[in-house]
Tab-separated table of C-alpha atoms and ligand atoms in Angstrom:
chain	number	residue	atom	x	y	z
A	952	UNK	CA	0.177	0.091	-0.034
A	953	UNK	CA	1.626	3.378	-0.978
A	954	UNK	CA	2.336	5.586	2.289
A	955	UNK	CA	0.735	9.162	2.760
A	956	UNK	CA	3.637	10.085	4.473
A	957	UNK	CA	5.532	13.167	2.837
A	958	UNK	CA	8.880	14.584	4.272
A	959	UNK	CA	7.254	17.410	6.087
A	960	UNK	CA	7.945	18.663	9.181
A	961	UNK	CA	5.243	19.529	11.720
A	962	UNK	CA	6.798	22.242	14.324
A	963	UNK	CA	4.110	22.855	17.232
A	964	UNK	CA	5.634	26.385	18.833
A	965	UNK	CA	5.534	29.438	20.055
A	966	UNK	CA	5.871	33.042	17.586
A	967	UNK	CA	7.067	36.081	19.521
A	968	UNK	CA	7.870	39.520	18.200
A	969	UNK	CA	11.234	40.277	19.797
A	970	UNK	CA	11.712	43.947	20.884
A	971	UNK	CA	15.958	43.969	20.635
A	972	UNK	CA	18.356	46.607	22.388
A	973	UNK	CA	21.926	46.497	21.582
A	974	UNK	CA	23.893	47.436	24.935
A	975	UNK	CA	27.846	47.642	25.857
A	976	UNK	CA	27.014	45.648	28.626
A	977	UNK	CA	24.068	44.221	30.686
A	978	UNK	CA	22.002	46.191	33.342
A	979	UNK	CA	22.534	45.368	37.271
A	980	UNK	CA	19.288	45.096	38.914
A	981	UNK	CA	18.209	48.764	39.359
A	982	UNK	CA	20.707	50.119	37.031
A	983	UNK	CA	19.471	51.888	33.548
A	984	UNK	CA	22.012	51.811	30.940
A	985	UNK	CA	22.009	53.578	27.145
A	986	UNK	CA	21.264	51.111	24.253
A	987	UNK	CA	23.224	51.899	20.905
A	988	UNK	CA	20.003	50.541	18.878
A	989	UNK	CA	16.667	49.125	18.661
A	990	UNK	CA	14.896	46.582	16.466
A	991	UNK	CA	11.883	44.954	15.896
A	992	UNK	CA	12.463	41.243	14.476
A	993	UNK	CA	10.026	38.525	14.241
A	994	UNK	CA	10.785	35.379	16.281
A	995	UNK	CA	9.686	32.981	18.971
A	996	UNK	CA	11.757	29.543	19.416
A	997	UNK	CA	9.000	28.020	17.479
A	998	UNK	CA	8.536	30.529	14.189
A	999	UNK	CA	12.466	30.580	14.453
A	1000	UNK	CA	12.827	26.748	14.139
A	1001	UNK	CA	9.933	26.797	11.051
A	1002	UNK	CA	11.684	29.460	9.244
A	1003	UNK	CA	14.950	28.064	9.300
A	1004	UNK	CA	14.091	24.647	8.394
A	1005	UNK	CA	11.552	26.231	5.613
A	1006	UNK	CA	14.516	28.198	4.180
A	1007	UNK	CA	16.701	25.366	3.980
A	1008	UNK	CA	14.171	24.134	1.543
A	1009	UNK	CA	11.722	22.095	4.042
A	1010	UNK	CA	8.238	21.431	3.749
A	1011	UNK	CA	7.341	23.020	6.959
A	1012	UNK	CA	3.592	23.253	8.714
A	1013	UNK	CA	3.718	25.355	11.865
A	1014	UNK	CA	1.190	24.826	14.660
A	1015	UNK	CA	0.646	27.855	17.011
A	1016	UNK	CA	-1.517	30.679	18.330
A	1017	UNK	CA	-0.787	34.592	17.280
A	1018	UNK	CA	-3.390	36.975	18.937
A	1019	UNK	CA	-5.826	39.050	16.763
A	1020	UNK	CA	-3.134	42.099	16.997
A	1021	UNK	CA	-0.748	44.136	14.435
A	1022	UNK	CA	2.197	42.043	16.112
A	1023	UNK	CA	0.289	38.542	15.251
A	1024	UNK	CA	-0.428	39.757	11.451
A	1025	UNK	CA	3.188	40.756	11.389
A	1026	UNK	CA	4.342	37.354	12.533
A	1027	UNK	CA	1.437	35.302	10.162
A	1028	UNK	CA	3.040	37.248	7.368
A	1029	UNK	CA	6.860	36.635	8.158
A	1030	UNK	CA	5.868	33.277	8.393
A	1031	UNK	CA	3.869	33.041	5.049
A	1032	UNK	CA	6.401	35.049	3.066
A	1033	UNK	CA	9.144	32.142	4.114
A	1034	UNK	CA	6.930	29.560	2.748
A	1035	UNK	CA	5.606	28.089	6.127
A	1036	UNK	CA	2.272	26.514	6.123
A	1037	UNK	CA	0.081	28.408	7.958
A	1038	UNK	CA	-2.959	26.589	7.668
A	1039	UNK	CA	-2.997	25.108	11.411
A	1040	UNK	CA	-2.097	28.684	12.587
A	1041	UNK	CA	-4.508	29.994	15.191
A	1042	UNK	CA	-5.785	33.089	16.270
A	1043	UNK	CA	-7.173	34.477	19.637
A	1044	UNK	CA	-8.876	37.739	20.575
A	1045	UNK	CA	-8.599	36.548	24.335
A	1046	UNK	CA	-4.710	37.294	24.733
A	1047	UNK	CA	-2.210	39.621	22.771
A	1048	UNK	CA	0.796	37.937	20.572
A	1049	UNK	CA	3.786	36.631	22.617
A	1050	UNK	CA	6.602	39.087	22.693
A	1051	UNK	CA	10.419	38.911	23.905
A	1052	UNK	CA	12.417	41.793	25.116
A	1053	UNK	CA	15.956	41.017	24.362
A	1054	UNK	CA	19.339	42.764	25.161
A	1055	UNK	CA	22.215	41.844	23.101
A	1056	UNK	CA	25.503	42.817	24.276
A	1057	UNK	CA	29.017	43.554	22.712
A	1058	UNK	CA	29.933	40.046	22.831
A	1059	UNK	CA	26.889	38.796	20.626
A	1060	UNK	CA	25.676	37.511	24.123
A	1061	UNK	CA	21.760	37.877	24.866
A	1062	UNK	CA	19.461	38.168	28.136
A	1063	UNK	CA	15.582	37.403	27.355
A	1064	UNK	CA	12.412	38.042	28.756
A	1065	UNK	CA	9.747	36.110	27.065
A	1066	UNK	CA	5.928	37.350	27.432
A	1067	UNK	CA	3.988	34.060	26.193
A	1068	UNK	CA	0.700	35.847	25.492
A	1069	UNK	CA	-1.316	33.356	23.302
A	1070	UNK	CA	1.244	31.153	22.685
A	1071	UNK	CA	0.435	29.344	25.998
A	1072	UNK	CA	-3.334	29.126	24.850
A	1073	UNK	CA	-2.935	26.330	22.446
A	1074	UNK	CA	-4.862	23.190	24.026
A	1075	UNK	CA	-4.238	19.285	23.563
A	1076	UNK	CA	-7.481	19.240	21.956
A	1077	UNK	CA	-6.682	21.576	19.381
A	1078	UNK	CA	-3.593	19.724	18.472
A	1079	UNK	CA	-5.901	16.212	18.230
A	1080	UNK	CA	-7.949	18.425	15.827
A	1081	UNK	CA	-4.834	18.469	13.514
A	1082	UNK	CA	-3.806	14.786	13.611
A	1083	UNK	CA	-3.790	14.556	9.787
A	1084	UNK	CA	-0.730	17.023	9.418
A	1085	UNK	CA	1.042	14.433	11.768
A	1086	UNK	CA	-0.117	11.564	10.099
A	1087	UNK	CA	1.903	12.565	6.728
A	1088	UNK	CA	5.012	14.532	8.710
A	1089	UNK	CA	8.169	12.725	8.645
A	1090	UNK	CA	9.664	14.984	11.646
A	1091	UNK	CA	7.441	16.519	14.867
A	1092	UNK	CA	9.356	19.334	16.316
A	1093	UNK	CA	9.044	21.253	19.437
A	1094	UNK	CA	9.866	23.317	22.450
A	1095	UNK	CA	9.089	24.422	25.897
A	1096	UNK	CA	7.213	27.862	25.001
A	1097	UNK	CA	4.116	26.268	24.507
A	1098	UNK	CA	1.824	24.118	27.241
A	1099	UNK	CA	3.226	21.158	28.154
A	1100	UNK	CA	0.308	19.131	27.718
A	1101	UNK	CA	0.252	20.275	23.999
A	1102	UNK	CA	3.938	19.687	23.515
A	1103	UNK	CA	3.364	16.051	24.763
A	1104	UNK	CA	0.416	15.464	22.524
A	1105	UNK	CA	2.124	16.603	19.434
A	1106	UNK	CA	4.991	14.020	20.226
A	1107	UNK	CA	2.470	11.437	21.330
A	1108	UNK	CA	0.749	11.696	17.605
A	1109	UNK	CA	4.321	11.425	15.988
A	1110	UNK	CA	5.569	8.762	17.617
A	1111	UNK	CA	2.136	6.899	16.996
A	1112	UNK	CA	2.789	7.528	13.375
A	1113	UNK	CA	6.328	6.410	13.170
A	1114	UNK	CA	7.720	10.118	12.964
A	1115	UNK	CA	11.033	11.494	14.299
A	1116	UNK	CA	10.259	13.575	17.389
A	1117	UNK	CA	12.485	16.374	18.380
A	1118	UNK	CA	12.210	18.386	21.537
A	1119	UNK	CA	14.402	21.571	21.761
A	1120	UNK	CA	13.942	21.812	25.554
A	1121	UNK	CA	13.914	25.666	25.731
A	1122	UNK	CA	13.313	27.969	27.782
A	1123	UNK	CA	14.316	25.488	30.564
A	1124	UNK	CA	11.637	24.179	32.498
A	1125	UNK	CA	10.928	21.168	34.386
A	1126	UNK	CA	9.103	18.550	32.359
A	1127	UNK	CA	7.326	15.008	33.278
A	1128	UNK	CA	9.245	11.658	32.427
A	1129	UNK	CA	6.158	11.021	30.356
A	1130	UNK	CA	6.841	13.388	27.996
A	1131	UNK	CA	10.662	12.789	27.982
A	1132	UNK	CA	9.918	8.964	26.865
A	1133	UNK	CA	8.109	10.001	23.596
A	1134	UNK	CA	11.310	11.562	22.393
A	1135	UNK	CA	13.942	10.565	19.888
A	1136	UNK	CA	16.185	13.611	19.706
A	1137	UNK	CA	16.689	16.186	22.603
A	1138	UNK	CA	18.612	19.440	22.080
A	1139	UNK	CA	19.214	20.790	25.264
A	1140	UNK	CA	22.055	23.447	25.937
A	1141	UNK	CA	23.852	23.193	29.411
A	1142	UNK	CA	21.070	24.683	31.567
A	1143	UNK	CA	18.608	22.823	30.022
A	1144	UNK	CA	20.427	19.616	30.486
A	1145	UNK	CA	21.556	20.393	34.283
A	1146	UNK	CA	17.981	21.087	35.312
A	1147	UNK	CA	16.109	17.960	33.163
A	1148	UNK	CA	18.941	15.335	34.913
A	1149	UNK	CA	19.387	17.130	37.982
A	1150	UNK	CA	23.099	16.178	37.362
A	1151	UNK	CA	25.244	19.672	37.747
A	1152	UNK	CA	26.965	20.406	34.181
A	1153	UNK	CA	30.432	22.038	34.649
A	1154	UNK	CA	33.025	19.733	32.890
A	1155	UNK	CA	32.689	18.016	29.725
A	1156	UNK	CA	32.454	14.599	31.489
A	1157	UNK	CA	29.424	16.033	33.859
A	1158	UNK	CA	27.745	16.952	30.377
A	1159	UNK	CA	28.131	13.294	29.370
A	1160	UNK	CA	26.720	11.956	32.790
A	1161	UNK	CA	23.776	14.177	32.188
A	1162	UNK	CA	23.127	12.974	28.751
A	1163	UNK	CA	23.654	9.403	30.352
A	1164	UNK	CA	20.474	10.357	32.664
A	1165	UNK	CA	18.150	12.118	30.340
A	1166	UNK	CA	18.587	8.284	28.561
A	1167	UNK	CA	17.829	6.820	31.507
A	1168	UNK	CA	14.682	9.134	31.565
A	1169	UNK	CA	13.535	7.494	28.437
A	1170	UNK	CA	14.994	10.017	25.820
A	1171	UNK	CA	16.694	7.815	22.787
A	1172	UNK	CA	19.134	10.210	21.827
A	1173	UNK	CA	20.853	13.748	23.272
A	1174	UNK	CA	22.856	16.176	21.502
A	1175	UNK	CA	23.817	18.756	24.158
A	1176	UNK	CA	24.652	22.121	22.389
A	1177	UNK	CA	27.562	23.836	24.225
A	1178	UNK	CA	27.973	27.010	22.226
A	1179	UNK	CA	31.343	28.000	20.792
A	1180	UNK	CA	32.356	24.548	21.949
A	1181	UNK	CA	30.494	22.756	19.674
A	1182	UNK	CA	27.845	19.919	20.680
A	1183	UNK	CA	28.126	16.219	22.454
A	1184	UNK	CA	26.057	13.357	20.750
A	1185	UNK	CA	25.435	10.617	23.082
A	1186	UNK	CA	23.026	7.549	22.615
A	1187	UNK	CA	23.533	4.068	24.391
A	1188	UNK	CA	25.992	2.989	21.640
A	1189	UNK	CA	27.948	6.186	21.386
A	1190	UNK	CA	29.183	9.843	22.730
A	1191	UNK	CA	30.974	11.748	20.153
A	1192	UNK	CA	31.841	15.811	20.567
A	1193	UNK	CA	30.960	17.732	17.356
A	1194	UNK	CA	33.324	20.988	17.276
A	1195	UNK	CA	31.856	24.719	16.673
A	1196	UNK	CA	33.126	26.909	13.634
A	1197	UNK	CA	34.953	29.579	14.601
A	1198	UNK	CA	33.201	32.763	13.798
A	1199	UNK	CA	32.824	36.277	14.996
A	1200	UNK	CA	29.361	36.282	17.111
A	1201	UNK	CA	27.306	39.373	16.205
A	1202	UNK	CA	23.640	38.136	18.067
A	1203	UNK	CA	23.727	34.458	19.363
A	1204	UNK	CA	19.918	34.866	19.457
A	1205	UNK	CA	18.297	31.905	18.028
A	1206	UNK	CA	21.677	29.791	17.677
A	1207	UNK	CA	19.929	26.816	19.362
A	1208	UNK	CA	16.778	27.409	17.135
A	1209	UNK	CA	18.786	27.114	14.219
A	1210	UNK	CA	20.816	24.009	15.345
A	1211	UNK	CA	17.435	22.208	15.965
A	1212	UNK	CA	15.443	23.852	12.685
A	1213	UNK	CA	18.334	22.277	10.625
A	1214	UNK	CA	18.405	18.846	12.291
A	1215	UNK	CA	14.734	18.387	11.531
A	1216	UNK	CA	15.289	19.735	7.936
A	1217	UNK	CA	18.491	17.410	7.522
A	1218	UNK	CA	16.629	13.971	9.532
A	1219	UNK	CA	13.660	14.724	7.087
A	1220	UNK	CA	15.727	14.485	4.178
A	1221	UNK	CA	16.648	11.264	5.306
A	1222	UNK	CA	20.445	12.244	6.538
A	1223	UNK	CA	22.238	9.724	9.051
A	1224	UNK	CA	22.144	11.608	12.191
A	1225	UNK	CA	25.936	12.306	12.226
A	1226	UNK	CA	25.813	14.109	8.823
A	1227	UNK	CA	22.928	16.119	10.048
A	1228	UNK	CA	24.337	17.500	13.408
A	1229	UNK	CA	27.492	18.675	11.425
A	1230	UNK	CA	25.156	20.345	9.092
A	1231	UNK	CA	23.046	21.937	11.941
A	1232	UNK	CA	26.234	23.041	13.709
A	1233	UNK	CA	27.179	24.950	10.305
A	1234	UNK	CA	23.637	26.537	10.158
A	1235	UNK	CA	23.896	27.410	13.865
A	1236	UNK	CA	27.314	29.139	13.156
A	1237	UNK	CA	25.584	30.842	10.267
A	1238	UNK	CA	22.763	32.309	12.029
A	1239	UNK	CA	25.298	33.953	15.372
A	1240	UNK	CA	26.837	35.978	12.811
A	1241	UNK	CA	23.609	37.915	11.653
A	1242	UNK	CA	21.589	40.126	14.037
A	1243	UNK	CA	17.896	39.063	14.977
A	1244	UNK	CA	16.311	35.632	15.378
A	1245	UNK	CA	14.613	34.844	12.126
A	1246	UNK	CA	16.634	37.195	9.643
A	1247	UNK	CA	19.957	35.412	10.727
A	1248	UNK	CA	18.379	31.979	9.225
A	1249	UNK	CA	19.946	30.880	6.238
A	1250	UNK	CA	18.788	29.420	2.869
A	1251	UNK	CA	20.994	26.653	1.079
A	1252	UNK	CA	22.303	29.190	-1.271
A	1253	UNK	CA	23.670	31.385	1.768
A	1254	UNK	CA	25.461	28.501	3.326
A	1255	UNK	CA	27.021	27.393	-0.067
A	1256	UNK	CA	28.221	30.969	-0.489
A	1257	UNK	CA	29.420	31.106	3.247
A	1258	UNK	CA	33.178	31.410	4.271
A	1259	UNK	CA	33.076	31.227	7.917
A	1260	UNK	CA	35.929	33.343	9.355
A	1261	UNK	CA	36.451	35.585	6.606
B	366	LIG	O1	15.605	31.181	21.155
B	366	LIG	C1	15.621	32.869	20.606
B	366	LIG	C2	13.958	33.098	20.960
B	366	LIG	O2	13.698	32.722	22.373
B	366	LIG	C3	13.856	34.674	20.497
B	366	LIG	O3	13.483	34.845	19.136
B	366	LIG	C4	12.643	34.890	21.464
B	366	LIG	O4	11.353	35.191	21.046
B	366	LIG	C5	12.414	33.825	22.448
B	366	LIG	O5	11.507	32.815	21.983
């Protein structure tokens, strides 16, 4: 019988309007500092990852909720312009669209405050109503800027249909073991790996220990992203470190999103995991050399032309 599955990627996640200030240094509590510039960029971990995979050439379906406001309209337009399928993007009049206040310092590091708004109004029932999209998908990708019950429902539908499930557990939140058991690839950074595993992550050996603990909790593969130090891939058969490309960081916002979006794209296209990780690392490195979240995601032709370190 012919399979009705295509190579699509379903992303359940957030869309936020990012209000970004460039600063020399982050303010301390009670301090006021002057910013060098301000910009408004479409973002949100879900939208960033969806656009990343779509710009690379993936077929991407986005599930999320925006407010019936001007920011929501801009976010929807951005997704559409980037060829993300928004058939399952919902709108609500009850809450405003998600926003994020972001400060980026001279080293490209960031501090982020997310005001979730409509992103947290997605229900498991609304996910179930969209089960047709899950039945066709090759990869299901989610993060933690959506309600955990909705994330769990998405991963469960993906698992039931034989799709590859990826969870980028950001921002760091405690999540139940029943959710972790549905994850094929978990992509935490060190903070998230520490919170989820309960293992203090302060050395390479401790990072591996945290990853092993996450395998014990039911995740099939863990990829801990380590910023400029690359990433660590761990499953029951292997533990392997992948280096990062050396680049001059302009804005590290959404580097983790670039990594997860590109990983989803590569796995949906049938790449083996180690090749997919090398590709995702390159996409993440590219993204930190550009300002903003969605504006920093490359198309394949940008990557081909790009010479890191120049
Ligand atoms: O990962 C970066 C993203 O985190 C930003 O775009 C912001 O909206 C928050 O969701």
